[in-house]
Every structure is written in structure tokens, then in C-alpha cells.
Amino acid sequence: GENVEQHPSTLSVQEGDSAVIKCTYSDSASNYFPWYKQELGKRPQLIIDIRSNVGEKKDQRIAVTLNKTAKHFSLHITETQPEDSAVYFCAASQRDSSYKLIFGSGTRLLVRP
Amino acid sequence: EPEVTQTPSHQVTQMGQEVILRCVPISNHLYFYWYRQILGQKVEFLVSFYNNEISEKSEIFDDQFSVERPDGSNFTLKIRSTKLEDSAMYFCASTPEDNSPLHFGNGTRLTVT
């Protein structure tokens, strides 16, 4: 089955700097890759997603890139702000597989003011 | 914007007791899911449900677990005989079709003592 590895487990950046979180997946049949942000005690919230027919997607300060050949995808946050501090999870699924999302282990991002 | 709602927000139960976690999916959605998150760990898929039957389940979803859509609005997860290791946050989610992003409810924190 699918396995998703996520790095780093913790990331500390200065406000205004960029943050990059990387994930690799094992199943070449996976074709949908969402990213979720989870604040302490709250539900994961979808912040951006990408499908396998696209190499890059951007939404304001957030971007995701996908390299299907290497089976990895990354989240890029530019101009980080203290409110970006949270745990970020990547996930992968096969769209034909009734939305069985396989999550990475999470990255705790701390943005220092 | 409509949301998935879950009740209760926190459930405390003794080991060996049965619990039922309740979810009200968004009204026009057809696909329903349960995920769980043990404290400090990643989100894990439990089960997906479509057309009044389980479409996929994980290894975690053993015979102690069951799901039901007893009426047109509720979607429940039952744990027949709870164990200490069932303590986790349980998230419900729903989607209108098999091509839409997954949005989670606020979760039910289950504590088994």
C-alpha cells in the first residue's frame, strides 16, 4: 500500500522567511496530493491540493510542486507570518480509491516573530 | 459555508464500554469517511462509506468498529468494546462526489480510561 514520508518533523523560521516541507510517496498510482494545516486541538484544514496532471500550483503565499518521476511533492510558504505556525500534513491518495488519504507524519512549523 | 458537524466534542468512557460517535455530513454529500488521530501523531484512514455500504476500510477498522447511516442525516461510528488504545481524536468527513477535496468535521476526542 501507499506510504508517505514527510520531512522535516520540525521547522523553525524567522518571520518573513520561506518554509519548505517535503514529502515522498511510494505508490505510483497515487494521483492526488493535498496539504492540511492543523492548529493545536483543531481539525486539519485543507490549504492547497494538486493533482498528478499538474506540476505546480500556487495560491497567494502558498505553493505546491509535484515531481511524479521522483514521487515527491513539496509545500512552499513564502513571507511566513506567526499565524502560519501549526502542524502541516501532506497526504496522497488514488482518486479512484474512495478518498483513502494516506498522511505523512507531520511537520511542526514555528515562525518566530 | 456548510460544515460537517460532530457530536459529542469529547467523550470519556471506560474500557470495555461501547461508544457511538455521531456525525452530520453536509446535506448533499454522498461519500462519508472516518479518520482518527492519536494525540501527537498523524491522521489515519479508518473507513469510507458510499451508497449505504463500506467502500473501503483500513487494518485499524477491525470487528470492534462499525459504521451506520441510520437516517438521511446522521453517520455514526460505533466501537463495540473500547480499549485504551482507542483513545484518539476521531474525524468525520464527507464529499459530494469522488472528485472533491476532503473537509473534516471538528472531531470527537475519545478518552478511554
mmCIF file of N, CA and C in Angstrom, chain B residues 2-7 20-34 49 52 67-77 92-95:
data_model
loop_
_atom_site.group_PDB
_atom_site.id
_atom_site.type_symbol
_atom_site.label_atom_id
_atom_site.label_comp_id
_atom_site.label_asym_id
_atom_site.label_seq_id
_atom_site.Cartn_x
_atom_site.Cartn_y
_atom_site.Cartn_z
ATOM 1 N N PRO B 2 -21.518 25.512 4.516
ATOM 2 C CA PRO B 2 -21.913 24.337 5.315
ATOM 3 C C PRO B 2 -20.695 23.564 5.800
ATOM 4 N N GLU B 3 -20.846 22.941 6.975
ATOM 5 C CA GLU B 3 -19.752 22.192 7.571
ATOM 6 C C GLU B 3 -20.245 20.833 8.045
ATOM 7 N N VAL B 4 -19.309 19.925 8.165
ATOM 8 C CA VAL B 4 -19.578 18.644 8.799
ATOM 9 C C VAL B 4 -19.605 18.876 10.310
ATOM 10 N N THR B 5 -20.623 18.388 10.989
ATOM 11 C CA THR B 5 -20.700 18.576 12.436
ATOM 12 C C THR B 5 -20.592 17.234 13.145
ATOM 13 N N GLN B 6 -19.902 17.248 14.280
ATOM 14 C CA GLN B 6 -19.688 16.022 15.039
ATOM 15 C C GLN B 6 -20.084 16.225 16.497
ATOM 16 N N THR B 7 -20.696 15.189 17.067
ATOM 17 C CA THR B 7 -21.033 15.213 18.484
ATOM 18 C C THR B 7 -20.737 13.859 19.119
ATOM 19 N N ILE B 20 -20.648 5.418 20.683
ATOM 20 C CA ILE B 20 -21.127 5.797 19.355
ATOM 21 C C ILE B 20 -20.776 7.257 19.133
ATOM 22 N N LEU B 21 -20.020 7.475 18.085
ATOM 23 C CA LEU B 21 -19.645 8.833 17.701
ATOM 24 C C LEU B 21 -20.544 9.244 16.537
ATOM 25 N N ARG B 22 -21.034 10.461 16.613
ATOM 26 C CA ARG B 22 -22.032 10.891 15.640
ATOM 27 C C ARG B 22 -21.517 12.012 14.747
ATOM 28 N N CYS B 23 -21.977 11.965 13.537
ATOM 29 C CA CYS B 23 -21.560 12.939 12.528
ATOM 30 C C CYS B 23 -22.773 13.294 11.687
ATOM 31 N N VAL B 24 -22.880 14.572 11.363
ATOM 32 C CA VAL B 24 -23.879 15.010 10.396
ATOM 33 C C VAL B 24 -23.129 15.552 9.192
ATOM 34 N N PRO B 25 -23.067 14.770 8.121
ATOM 35 C CA PRO B 25 -22.362 15.244 6.924
ATOM 36 C C PRO B 25 -23.106 16.421 6.287
ATOM 37 N N ILE B 26 -22.461 17.072 5.370
ATOM 38 C CA ILE B 26 -23.097 18.139 4.610
ATOM 39 C C ILE B 26 -24.213 17.524 3.762
ATOM 40 N N SER B 27 -25.335 18.226 3.664
ATOM 41 C CA SER B 27 -26.593 17.588 3.261
ATOM 42 C C SER B 27 -26.587 16.943 1.875
ATOM 43 N N ASN B 28 -25.931 17.488 0.906
ATOM 44 C CA ASN B 28 -25.998 16.899 -0.434
ATOM 45 C C ASN B 28 -24.817 15.981 -0.727
ATOM 46 N N HIS B 29 -24.040 15.639 0.313
ATOM 47 C CA HIS B 29 -22.854 14.814 0.096
ATOM 48 C C HIS B 29 -23.215 13.340 0.059
ATOM 49 N N LEU B 30 -22.419 12.586 -0.675
ATOM 50 C CA LEU B 30 -22.714 11.180 -0.907
ATOM 51 C C LEU B 30 -21.659 10.232 -0.337
ATOM 52 N N TYR B 31 -20.458 10.755 -0.107
ATOM 53 C CA TYR B 31 -19.348 9.926 0.371
ATOM 54 C C TYR B 31 -19.008 10.349 1.793
ATOM 55 N N PHE B 32 -18.819 9.373 2.657
ATOM 56 C CA PHE B 32 -18.595 9.668 4.075
ATOM 57 C C PHE B 32 -17.390 8.884 4.572
ATOM 58 N N TYR B 33 -16.680 9.491 5.516
ATOM 59 C CA TYR B 33 -15.409 8.927 5.960
ATOM 60 C C TYR B 33 -15.223 9.112 7.468
ATOM 61 N N TRP B 34 -14.485 8.189 8.037
ATOM 62 C CA TRP B 34 -13.973 8.362 9.395
ATOM 63 C C TRP B 34 -12.451 8.215 9.359
ATOM 64 N N PHE B 49 -17.486 5.227 3.121
ATOM 65 C CA PHE B 49 -18.869 4.718 3.056
ATOM 66 C C PHE B 49 -19.582 5.408 1.925
ATOM 67 N N ASN B 52 -24.687 3.477 1.113
ATOM 68 C CA ASN B 52 -25.116 2.650 2.247
ATOM 69 C C ASN B 52 -24.270 1.415 2.485
ATOM 70 N N VAL B 67 -19.903 1.106 11.158
ATOM 71 C CA VAL B 67 -20.451 2.396 10.760
ATOM 72 C C VAL B 67 -21.874 2.182 10.276
ATOM 73 N N GLU B 68 -22.630 3.262 10.379
ATOM 74 C CA GLU B 68 -24.025 3.173 10.002
ATOM 75 C C GLU B 68 -24.520 4.547 9.589
ATOM 76 N N ARG B 69 -25.443 4.537 8.656
ATOM 77 C CA ARG B 69 -26.144 5.757 8.316
ATOM 78 C C ARG B 69 -27.612 5.492 8.610
ATOM 79 N N PRO B 70 -28.006 5.693 9.869
ATOM 80 C CA PRO B 70 -29.328 5.238 10.324
ATOM 81 C C PRO B 70 -30.493 6.005 9.722
ATOM 82 N N ASP B 71 -30.223 7.218 9.256
ATOM 83 C CA ASP B 71 -31.280 8.015 8.636
ATOM 84 C C ASP B 71 -30.639 8.864 7.561
ATOM 85 N N GLY B 72 -31.369 9.816 7.044
ATOM 86 C CA GLY B 72 -30.841 10.600 5.929
ATOM 87 C C GLY B 72 -29.828 11.655 6.314
ATOM 88 N N SER B 73 -29.569 11.811 7.633
ATOM 89 C CA SER B 73 -28.683 12.907 8.008
ATOM 90 C C SER B 73 -27.480 12.471 8.839
ATOM 91 N N ASN B 74 -27.588 11.406 9.614
ATOM 92 C CA ASN B 74 -26.507 11.027 10.509
ATOM 93 C C ASN B 74 -25.624 9.933 9.937
ATOM 94 N N PHE B 75 -24.368 9.971 10.376
ATOM 95 C CA PHE B 75 -23.409 8.931 10.018
ATOM 96 C C PHE B 75 -22.648 8.611 11.297
ATOM 97 N N THR B 76 -22.724 7.380 11.758
ATOM 98 C CA THR B 76 -22.176 7.053 13.073
ATOM 99 C C THR B 76 -21.033 6.060 12.987
ATOM 100 N N LEU B 77 -20.140 6.165 13.964
ATOM 101 C CA LEU B 77 -19.056 5.200 14.153
ATOM 102 C C LEU B 77 -19.255 4.580 15.526
ATOM 103 N N CYS B 92 -14.750 12.985 11.225
ATOM 104 C CA CYS B 92 -15.666 12.598 10.163
ATOM 105 C C CYS B 92 -15.457 13.553 8.992
ATOM 106 N N ALA B 93 -15.722 13.077 7.785
ATOM 107 C CA ALA B 93 -15.621 13.928 6.606
ATOM 108 C C ALA B 93 -16.654 13.460 5.582
ATOM 109 N N SER B 94 -16.999 14.364 4.670
ATOM 110 C CA SER B 94 -17.911 13.979 3.594
ATOM 111 C C SER B 94 -17.565 14.746 2.329
ATOM 112 N N THR B 95 -17.920 14.176 1.202
ATOM 113 C CA THR B 95 -17.725 14.848 -0.081
ATOM 114 C C THR B 95 -18.948 14.597 -0.964
#
